[in-house]
């Protein structure tokens, strides 16, 4: 009997390894062709001269004082943005995790809308709010557009949902009776929280902080609009060196620097995620959620709602107000102007960008769900350096310069058998690169929660790996799959950094249309940009509201 067991175990191990490698094959090929290859092509174009590599160029670029200033500001503003976001968003994470109140699902969708909005839209909204002639300037004569505060507040606006969902998702499942037991033993409320709850939350807080730092370290649209000529991040400088100065060598060096920094951040993030997956005493969220009790809890709820209203809802309201503020009075004049192609900016009417964006986002969602679903299934077997490295690879598109990826598409994918520069599929492919990490991070925790004995029983009964997935995993993760698709769709709608290079004039997406309208002078162009931004915001809000109706607090990190 023991001999039979020793023979079955290696066969099962080899079968599992073969299954995992088969699941990883398509995602690895996808990232190799549409991510690694374009990025490598840009780096090679910048550092390879007359067939010889010039790595000495790296030291020459980094020795420039203006480049060092860019590196310093990129790091400093990312640290400050992360600290400010945690300070403001952690009370919100507690409120969403522990309190039950009217309109909670709607409010959760509201705080997530900024995360999926194009950064150029966010930058423009804050410019309209805090800039010359903005709402604060009109009411109190306060302008923040010439200071770094506008950038920091815009980053809080964008990343508030990251903290609420990542930290709040775990917080809602921590058993409150552990903290209550500490208080019964004589600990004060703060001491019980510091000694019991905070250690359990620290991996989630660290993971959220790293994600916020990653997103702000690679900030593009916000800094480009609000920073002006004074402030520039690595991403903005890469764009400037690529599209304005045409210095590919400097852009390649900055891409390498950003790639190394992002790789280090993701390595630390993977470590914090593994810590968060250690054994904790978790309960169903329904057990921990209750109506606020006492003046202190109601005051906390009121403070969080006020901060959401001021920091998140007000900028969105400014978008709507500016889209309706036409020269002849409030109305839909700017929306009607979207049906005309007389501006000369596009070969089609700006309103066509809505249909183009929806088509591209749907195609990108299908690609992201297939690639991300296979990757998540492979990562369910979570042992080994190979699997951890594969997990980190999937997260790289969130931090590597989207500008580099987009420009790399134009350079690398222009010859057979991958001559795709004139193909419509190029935009969905770029959008899918950003959507895949959200699919993986949403589905992976749910897949890992599936009892492995169910898969083993099905395999023993003769089911193939595909049938095991279809009849065991899929019914249990169907809801997570829908949520992953919804997030991929919303993120694809707002992708801008790569799409700005590859979207054709006769097939613009919403973010590209907004950016090009903002780049032209005139109230009409500005009003149309605000109208398109409002439409994009509404589409994202509707998608996220639908997600909230099917979402459970256990589903994934986002």
mmCIF file of C-alpha atoms in Angstrom, residues 87-391:
data_model
loop_
_atom_site.group_PDB
_atom_site.id
_atom_site.type_symbol
_atom_site.label_atom_id
_atom_site.label_comp_id
_atom_site.label_asym_id
_atom_site.label_seq_id
_atom_site.Cartn_x
_atom_site.Cartn_y
_atom_site.Cartn_z
ATOM 1 C CA UNK A 87 -4.057 59.224 6.302
ATOM 2 C CA UNK A 88 -7.300 60.146 4.556
ATOM 3 C CA UNK A 89 -8.443 56.725 3.309
ATOM 4 C CA UNK A 90 -7.838 54.455 6.336
ATOM 5 C CA UNK A 91 -10.834 55.896 8.267
ATOM 6 C CA UNK A 92 -12.894 55.257 5.139
ATOM 7 C CA UNK A 93 -11.640 51.661 5.014
ATOM 8 C CA UNK A 94 -12.831 51.173 8.605
ATOM 9 C CA UNK A 95 -16.245 52.709 7.899
ATOM 10 C CA UNK A 96 -16.839 50.535 4.817
ATOM 11 C CA UNK A 97 -15.593 47.449 6.658
ATOM 12 C CA UNK A 98 -17.490 47.814 9.931
ATOM 13 C CA UNK A 99 -20.546 50.047 9.390
ATOM 14 C CA UNK A 100 -23.820 49.356 7.651
ATOM 15 C CA UNK A 101 -25.614 52.464 6.394
ATOM 16 C CA UNK A 102 -28.041 53.517 3.693
ATOM 17 C CA UNK A 103 -26.460 53.938 0.250
ATOM 18 C CA UNK A 104 -23.298 51.997 1.103
ATOM 19 C CA UNK A 105 -23.148 50.124 -2.219
ATOM 20 C CA UNK A 106 -23.630 53.322 -4.212
ATOM 21 C CA UNK A 107 -20.960 55.099 -2.172
ATOM 22 C CA UNK A 108 -18.518 52.222 -2.683
ATOM 23 C CA UNK A 109 -18.986 52.572 -6.438
ATOM 24 C CA UNK A 110 -18.553 56.353 -6.168
ATOM 25 C CA UNK A 111 -15.171 56.047 -4.449
ATOM 26 C CA UNK A 112 -14.032 53.560 -7.114
ATOM 27 C CA UNK A 113 -14.990 55.701 -10.128
ATOM 28 C CA UNK A 114 -11.913 57.995 -9.781
ATOM 29 C CA UNK A 115 -9.588 54.964 -9.880
ATOM 30 C CA UNK A 116 -10.721 53.998 -13.378
ATOM 31 C CA UNK A 117 -10.971 57.509 -14.812
ATOM 32 C CA UNK A 118 -8.266 58.595 -17.275
ATOM 33 C CA UNK A 119 -5.600 60.579 -15.479
ATOM 34 C CA UNK A 120 -5.909 63.416 -17.989
ATOM 35 C CA UNK A 121 -9.550 63.778 -16.978
ATOM 36 C CA UNK A 122 -8.612 63.825 -13.306
ATOM 37 C CA UNK A 123 -5.919 66.427 -13.906
ATOM 38 C CA UNK A 124 -8.360 68.601 -15.821
ATOM 39 C CA UNK A 125 -11.026 68.258 -13.134
ATOM 40 C CA UNK A 126 -8.605 69.441 -10.460
ATOM 41 C CA UNK A 127 -7.384 72.241 -12.688
ATOM 42 C CA UNK A 128 -11.007 73.382 -13.005
ATOM 43 C CA UNK A 129 -11.399 73.048 -9.246
ATOM 44 C CA UNK A 130 -8.221 74.673 -7.920
ATOM 45 C CA UNK A 131 -6.760 76.556 -10.903
ATOM 46 C CA UNK A 132 -7.221 80.053 -12.278
ATOM 47 C CA UNK A 133 -10.950 80.761 -12.581
ATOM 48 C CA UNK A 134 -11.749 77.457 -10.863
ATOM 49 C CA UNK A 135 -14.377 76.895 -8.224
ATOM 50 C CA UNK A 136 -12.110 77.657 -5.257
ATOM 51 C CA UNK A 137 -10.717 80.728 -7.010
ATOM 52 C CA UNK A 138 -14.222 82.049 -7.672
ATOM 53 C CA UNK A 139 -15.526 81.405 -4.162
ATOM 54 C CA UNK A 140 -12.562 82.178 -1.909
ATOM 55 C CA UNK A 141 -9.724 83.323 -4.165
ATOM 56 C CA UNK A 142 -7.738 80.117 -3.422
ATOM 57 C CA UNK A 143 -5.501 78.674 -6.142
ATOM 58 C CA UNK A 144 -3.384 75.556 -5.791
ATOM 59 C CA UNK A 145 -2.470 74.863 -9.407
ATOM 60 C CA UNK A 146 1.015 76.384 -9.026
ATOM 61 C CA UNK A 147 1.881 74.196 -6.027
ATOM 62 C CA UNK A 148 2.486 70.496 -5.536
ATOM 63 C CA UNK A 149 -0.653 70.286 -3.366
ATOM 64 C CA UNK A 150 -2.843 69.987 -6.451
ATOM 65 C CA UNK A 151 -0.852 66.934 -7.569
ATOM 66 C CA UNK A 152 -0.999 65.332 -4.128
ATOM 67 C CA UNK A 153 -4.759 65.860 -3.770
ATOM 68 C CA UNK A 154 -5.358 64.498 -7.271
ATOM 69 C CA UNK A 155 -3.377 61.378 -6.334
ATOM 70 C CA UNK A 156 -5.507 60.948 -3.203
ATOM 71 C CA UNK A 157 -8.576 61.273 -5.436
ATOM 72 C CA UNK A 158 -7.280 58.519 -7.740
ATOM 73 C CA UNK A 159 -6.041 56.059 -5.115
ATOM 74 C CA UNK A 160 -8.579 56.379 -2.291
ATOM 75 C CA UNK A 161 -10.333 53.233 -3.530
ATOM 76 C CA UNK A 162 -7.100 51.193 -3.463
ATOM 77 C CA UNK A 163 -6.821 51.620 0.305
ATOM 78 C CA UNK A 164 -10.553 51.219 0.963
ATOM 79 C CA UNK A 165 -10.812 47.979 -1.011
ATOM 80 C CA UNK A 166 -7.472 46.403 -0.089
ATOM 81 C CA UNK A 167 -7.476 47.231 3.628
ATOM 82 C CA UNK A 168 -11.251 47.312 4.085
ATOM 83 C CA UNK A 169 -11.662 43.913 2.431
ATOM 84 C CA UNK A 170 -9.495 42.266 5.114
ATOM 85 C CA UNK A 171 -10.730 44.499 7.949
ATOM 86 C CA UNK A 172 -14.324 43.407 7.305
ATOM 87 C CA UNK A 173 -13.311 39.774 7.909
ATOM 88 C CA UNK A 174 -11.269 40.221 11.095
ATOM 89 C CA UNK A 175 -13.107 38.820 14.080
ATOM 90 C CA UNK A 176 -13.920 41.826 16.345
ATOM 91 C CA UNK A 177 -14.200 39.518 19.354
ATOM 92 C CA UNK A 178 -10.411 39.298 19.522
ATOM 93 C CA UNK A 179 -10.187 43.039 20.142
ATOM 94 C CA UNK A 180 -13.121 42.883 22.550
ATOM 95 C CA UNK A 181 -11.352 40.172 24.534
ATOM 96 C CA UNK A 182 -8.289 42.398 24.891
ATOM 97 C CA UNK A 183 -10.463 45.211 26.215
ATOM 98 C CA UNK A 184 -12.080 42.889 28.731
ATOM 99 C CA UNK A 185 -8.571 42.108 30.020
ATOM 100 C CA UNK A 186 -8.050 45.811 30.778
ATOM 101 C CA UNK A 187 -6.587 47.229 27.543
ATOM 102 C CA UNK A 188 -7.804 50.606 26.384
ATOM 103 C CA UNK A 189 -9.594 50.905 23.042
ATOM 104 C CA UNK A 190 -6.468 52.274 21.343
ATOM 105 C CA UNK A 191 -4.149 49.721 22.986
ATOM 106 C CA UNK A 192 -6.428 46.844 21.951
ATOM 107 C CA UNK A 193 -6.507 48.127 18.384
ATOM 108 C CA UNK A 194 -2.730 48.649 18.292
ATOM 109 C CA UNK A 195 -1.848 45.243 19.717
ATOM 110 C CA UNK A 196 -4.546 43.058 18.136
ATOM 111 C CA UNK A 197 -6.049 44.596 15.004
ATOM 112 C CA UNK A 198 -3.116 46.594 13.629
ATOM 113 C CA UNK A 199 -0.698 43.624 13.423
ATOM 114 C CA UNK A 200 -3.340 41.652 11.518
ATOM 115 C CA UNK A 201 -3.975 44.594 9.190
ATOM 116 C CA UNK A 202 -0.335 45.546 8.635
ATOM 117 C CA UNK A 203 0.224 43.280 5.574
ATOM 118 C CA UNK A 204 -2.882 44.718 3.883
ATOM 119 C CA UNK A 205 -1.856 48.283 4.778
ATOM 120 C CA UNK A 206 1.638 47.637 3.427
ATOM 121 C CA UNK A 207 0.245 46.123 0.218
ATOM 122 C CA UNK A 208 -2.101 49.091 -0.283
ATOM 123 C CA UNK A 209 0.702 51.575 0.417
ATOM 124 C CA UNK A 210 2.960 49.865 -2.115
ATOM 125 C CA UNK A 211 0.243 49.897 -4.764
ATOM 126 C CA UNK A 212 -0.452 53.607 -4.170
ATOM 127 C CA UNK A 213 3.281 54.329 -4.302
ATOM 128 C CA UNK A 214 3.523 52.368 -7.552
ATOM 129 C CA UNK A 215 0.652 54.256 -9.191
ATOM 130 C CA UNK A 216 1.923 57.674 -8.056
ATOM 131 C CA UNK A 217 5.555 56.872 -8.892
ATOM 132 C CA UNK A 218 4.463 56.260 -12.498
ATOM 133 C CA UNK A 219 1.975 59.155 -12.576
ATOM 134 C CA UNK A 220 1.574 60.693 -16.037
ATOM 135 C CA UNK A 221 -1.597 62.591 -16.904
ATOM 136 C CA UNK A 222 -2.050 64.258 -13.519
ATOM 137 C CA UNK A 223 1.500 65.600 -13.360
ATOM 138 C CA UNK A 224 1.535 66.572 -17.026
ATOM 139 C CA UNK A 225 -1.530 68.790 -16.590
ATOM 140 C CA UNK A 226 -1.069 70.085 -13.039
ATOM 141 C CA UNK A 227 2.728 70.130 -12.906
ATOM 142 C CA UNK A 228 3.286 72.368 -15.917
ATOM 143 C CA UNK A 229 6.946 73.090 -16.710
ATOM 144 C CA UNK A 230 7.922 73.040 -13.016
ATOM 145 C CA UNK A 231 7.185 69.456 -11.977
ATOM 146 C CA UNK A 232 7.904 66.309 -13.955
ATOM 147 C CA UNK A 233 7.865 62.602 -13.064
ATOM 148 C CA UNK A 234 9.803 59.854 -14.816
ATOM 149 C CA UNK A 235 6.733 58.971 -16.888
ATOM 150 C CA UNK A 236 6.224 62.574 -18.016
ATOM 151 C CA UNK A 237 9.918 62.938 -18.814
ATOM 152 C CA UNK A 238 9.890 59.719 -20.869
ATOM 153 C CA UNK A 239 6.952 61.085 -22.852
ATOM 154 C CA UNK A 240 8.706 64.427 -23.355
ATOM 155 C CA UNK A 241 11.978 62.832 -24.445
ATOM 156 C CA UNK A 242 10.131 60.455 -26.800
ATOM 157 C CA UNK A 243 7.525 62.650 -28.480
ATOM 158 C CA UNK A 244 8.899 66.197 -28.176
ATOM 159 C CA UNK A 245 12.715 66.019 -28.095
ATOM 160 C CA UNK A 246 13.012 62.642 -29.899
ATOM 161 C CA UNK A 247 15.920 61.644 -27.642
ATOM 162 C CA UNK A 248 15.321 57.886 -27.515
ATOM 163 C CA UNK A 249 18.592 57.242 -25.686
ATOM 164 C CA UNK A 250 17.553 59.339 -22.687
ATOM 165 C CA UNK A 251 14.039 57.868 -22.808
ATOM 166 C CA UNK A 252 15.537 54.355 -22.830
ATOM 167 C CA UNK A 253 17.698 55.094 -19.785
ATOM 168 C CA UNK A 254 14.722 56.483 -17.873
ATOM 169 C CA UNK A 255 12.675 53.436 -18.880
ATOM 170 C CA UNK A 256 15.365 51.152 -17.431
ATOM 171 C CA UNK A 257 15.463 53.179 -14.206
ATOM 172 C CA UNK A 258 11.691 53.031 -13.878
ATOM 173 C CA UNK A 259 11.677 49.313 -14.691
ATOM 174 C CA UNK A 260 14.213 48.553 -11.934
ATOM 175 C CA UNK A 261 12.307 50.673 -9.414
ATOM 176 C CA UNK A 262 8.984 49.068 -10.296
ATOM 177 C CA UNK A 263 10.517 45.600 -10.101
ATOM 178 C CA UNK A 264 11.744 46.324 -6.570
ATOM 179 C CA UNK A 265 8.331 47.670 -5.530
ATOM 180 C CA UNK A 266 6.535 44.620 -6.919
ATOM 181 C CA UNK A 267 8.962 42.257 -5.179
ATOM 182 C CA UNK A 268 8.165 43.872 -1.839
ATOM 183 C CA UNK A 269 4.448 43.856 -2.711
ATOM 184 C CA UNK A 270 4.555 40.118 -3.445
ATOM 185 C CA UNK A 271 6.163 39.550 -0.050
ATOM 186 C CA UNK A 272 3.431 41.528 1.724
ATOM 187 C CA UNK A 273 0.742 39.589 -0.147
ATOM 188 C CA UNK A 274 2.263 36.304 1.029
ATOM 189 C CA UNK A 275 2.261 37.642 4.589
ATOM 190 C CA UNK A 276 -1.396 38.598 4.254
ATOM 191 C CA UNK A 277 -2.209 35.037 3.195
ATOM 192 C CA UNK A 278 -0.910 33.623 6.486
ATOM 193 C CA UNK A 279 -3.433 32.174 8.875
ATOM 194 C CA UNK A 280 -5.797 34.736 10.392
ATOM 195 C CA UNK A 281 -9.007 34.231 12.247
ATOM 196 C CA UNK A 282 -11.465 35.424 9.622
ATOM 197 C CA UNK A 283 -15.237 35.551 9.734
ATOM 198 C CA UNK A 284 -17.936 36.372 7.232
ATOM 199 C CA UNK A 285 -18.263 40.160 6.675
ATOM 200 C CA UNK A 286 -21.930 39.978 7.692
ATOM 201 C CA UNK A 287 -20.813 39.099 11.232
ATOM 202 C CA UNK A 288 -18.699 42.238 11.664
ATOM 203 C CA UNK A 289 -20.892 44.853 9.961
ATOM 204 C CA UNK A 290 -23.396 46.785 12.087
ATOM 205 C CA UNK A 291 -25.156 50.111 12.305
ATOM 206 C CA UNK A 292 -23.070 52.900 13.900
ATOM 207 C CA UNK A 293 -23.600 53.184 17.639
ATOM 208 C CA UNK A 294 -22.827 56.125 19.843
ATOM 209 C CA UNK A 295 -21.885 59.709 19.069
ATOM 210 C CA UNK A 296 -18.265 58.818 18.279
ATOM 211 C CA UNK A 297 -19.112 56.316 15.553
ATOM 212 C CA UNK A 298 -21.708 58.587 14.000
ATOM 213 C CA UNK A 299 -19.159 61.425 14.035
ATOM 214 C CA UNK A 300 -16.607 59.163 12.326
ATOM 215 C CA UNK A 301 -19.154 58.201 9.674
ATOM 216 C CA UNK A 302 -20.006 61.859 9.149
ATOM 217 C CA UNK A 303 -16.344 62.811 8.841
ATOM 218 C CA UNK A 304 -15.668 60.099 6.264
ATOM 219 C CA UNK A 305 -18.751 61.053 4.241
ATOM 220 C CA UNK A 306 -17.637 64.705 4.322
ATOM 221 C CA UNK A 307 -14.125 63.835 3.127
ATOM 222 C CA UNK A 308 -15.578 61.734 0.297
ATOM 223 C CA UNK A 309 -17.892 64.588 -0.667
ATOM 224 C CA UNK A 310 -15.089 67.165 -0.726
ATOM 225 C CA UNK A 311 -12.219 65.125 -2.170
ATOM 226 C CA UNK A 312 -14.038 62.734 -4.515
ATOM 227 C CA UNK A 313 -17.529 63.941 -5.355
ATOM 228 C CA UNK A 314 -16.718 67.647 -5.710
ATOM 229 C CA UNK A 315 -14.144 67.191 -8.522
ATOM 230 C CA UNK A 316 -16.597 64.910 -10.339
ATOM 231 C CA UNK A 317 -19.275 67.543 -9.869
ATOM 232 C CA UNK A 318 -16.969 70.137 -11.401
ATOM 233 C CA UNK A 319 -16.729 67.983 -14.536
ATOM 234 C CA UNK A 320 -20.504 67.918 -14.885
ATOM 235 C CA UNK A 321 -20.833 71.645 -14.137
ATOM 236 C CA UNK A 322 -18.198 72.637 -16.705
ATOM 237 C CA UNK A 323 -19.762 70.367 -19.339
ATOM 238 C CA UNK A 324 -23.082 72.198 -18.951
ATOM 239 C CA UNK A 325 -21.685 75.745 -18.634
ATOM 240 C CA UNK A 326 -22.072 76.857 -22.272
ATOM 241 C CA UNK A 327 -21.614 80.477 -23.472
ATOM 242 C CA UNK A 328 -25.379 80.924 -23.873
ATOM 243 C CA UNK A 329 -26.138 79.623 -20.392
ATOM 244 C CA UNK A 330 -26.386 76.183 -18.822
ATOM 245 C CA UNK A 331 -27.501 73.536 -21.283
ATOM 246 C CA UNK A 332 -26.375 70.698 -23.525
ATOM 247 C CA UNK A 333 -24.688 72.794 -26.223
ATOM 248 C CA UNK A 334 -21.316 71.104 -25.735
ATOM 249 C CA UNK A 335 -22.908 67.652 -25.901
ATOM 250 C CA UNK A 336 -24.655 68.581 -29.162
ATOM 251 C CA UNK A 337 -21.340 69.838 -30.568
ATOM 252 C CA UNK A 338 -19.926 66.323 -30.146
ATOM 253 C CA UNK A 339 -21.965 65.197 -33.147
ATOM 254 C CA UNK A 340 -20.086 67.542 -35.510
ATOM 255 C CA UNK A 341 -16.788 66.715 -37.234
ATOM 256 C CA UNK A 342 -16.064 70.307 -38.279
ATOM 257 C CA UNK A 343 -13.396 70.970 -35.647
ATOM 258 C CA UNK A 344 -10.615 69.449 -37.731
ATOM 259 C CA UNK A 345 -9.193 67.573 -34.737
ATOM 260 C CA UNK A 346 -10.661 64.198 -35.774
ATOM 261 C CA UNK A 347 -11.644 62.593 -39.046
ATOM 262 C CA UNK A 348 -14.935 61.658 -37.383
ATOM 263 C CA UNK A 349 -17.306 63.386 -34.972
ATOM 264 C CA UNK A 350 -16.038 63.292 -31.358
ATOM 265 C CA UNK A 351 -19.114 61.332 -30.315
ATOM 266 C CA UNK A 352 -17.794 58.399 -32.382
ATOM 267 C CA UNK A 353 -15.157 57.983 -29.677
ATOM 268 C CA UNK A 354 -17.851 56.571 -27.399
ATOM 269 C CA UNK A 355 -18.630 53.660 -29.714
ATOM 270 C CA UNK A 356 -14.942 53.122 -30.480
ATOM 271 C CA UNK A 357 -14.087 53.009 -26.773
ATOM 272 C CA UNK A 358 -16.854 50.543 -25.983
ATOM 273 C CA UNK A 359 -15.820 48.226 -28.824
ATOM 274 C CA UNK A 360 -12.131 48.345 -27.852
ATOM 275 C CA UNK A 361 -12.901 47.912 -24.157
ATOM 276 C CA UNK A 362 -15.091 44.867 -24.817
ATOM 277 C CA UNK A 363 -12.374 43.272 -26.958
ATOM 278 C CA UNK A 364 -9.728 44.119 -24.348
ATOM 279 C CA UNK A 365 -11.930 42.649 -21.616
ATOM 280 C CA UNK A 366 -12.288 39.366 -23.508
ATOM 281 C CA UNK A 367 -8.506 39.160 -23.959
ATOM 282 C CA UNK A 368 -7.799 40.113 -20.338
ATOM 283 C CA UNK A 369 -10.285 37.575 -18.953
ATOM 284 C CA UNK A 370 -8.809 34.724 -21.012
ATOM 285 C CA UNK A 371 -5.176 35.601 -20.263
ATOM 286 C CA UNK A 372 -5.821 36.595 -16.649
ATOM 287 C CA UNK A 373 -8.066 33.603 -15.978
ATOM 288 C CA UNK A 374 -5.431 31.156 -17.213
ATOM 289 C CA UNK A 375 -2.748 32.960 -15.236
ATOM 290 C CA UNK A 376 -4.821 32.934 -12.041
ATOM 291 C CA UNK A 377 -5.509 29.213 -12.477
ATOM 292 C CA UNK A 378 -1.774 28.579 -12.837
ATOM 293 C CA UNK A 379 -0.975 30.700 -9.788
ATOM 294 C CA UNK A 380 -3.417 28.714 -7.672
ATOM 295 C CA UNK A 381 -0.508 26.307 -7.216
ATOM 296 C CA UNK A 382 1.382 28.895 -5.218
ATOM 297 C CA UNK A 383 4.661 27.162 -4.443
ATOM 298 C CA UNK A 384 8.025 27.734 -6.036
ATOM 299 C CA UNK A 385 10.046 30.637 -7.343
ATOM 300 C CA UNK A 386 8.768 30.086 -10.861
ATOM 301 C CA UNK A 387 5.191 30.779 -9.805
ATOM 302 C CA UNK A 388 6.192 33.837 -7.730
ATOM 303 C CA UNK A 389 8.194 35.210 -10.642
ATOM 304 C CA UNK A 390 5.258 34.659 -12.966
ATOM 305 C CA UNK A 391 3.004 36.528 -10.514
#
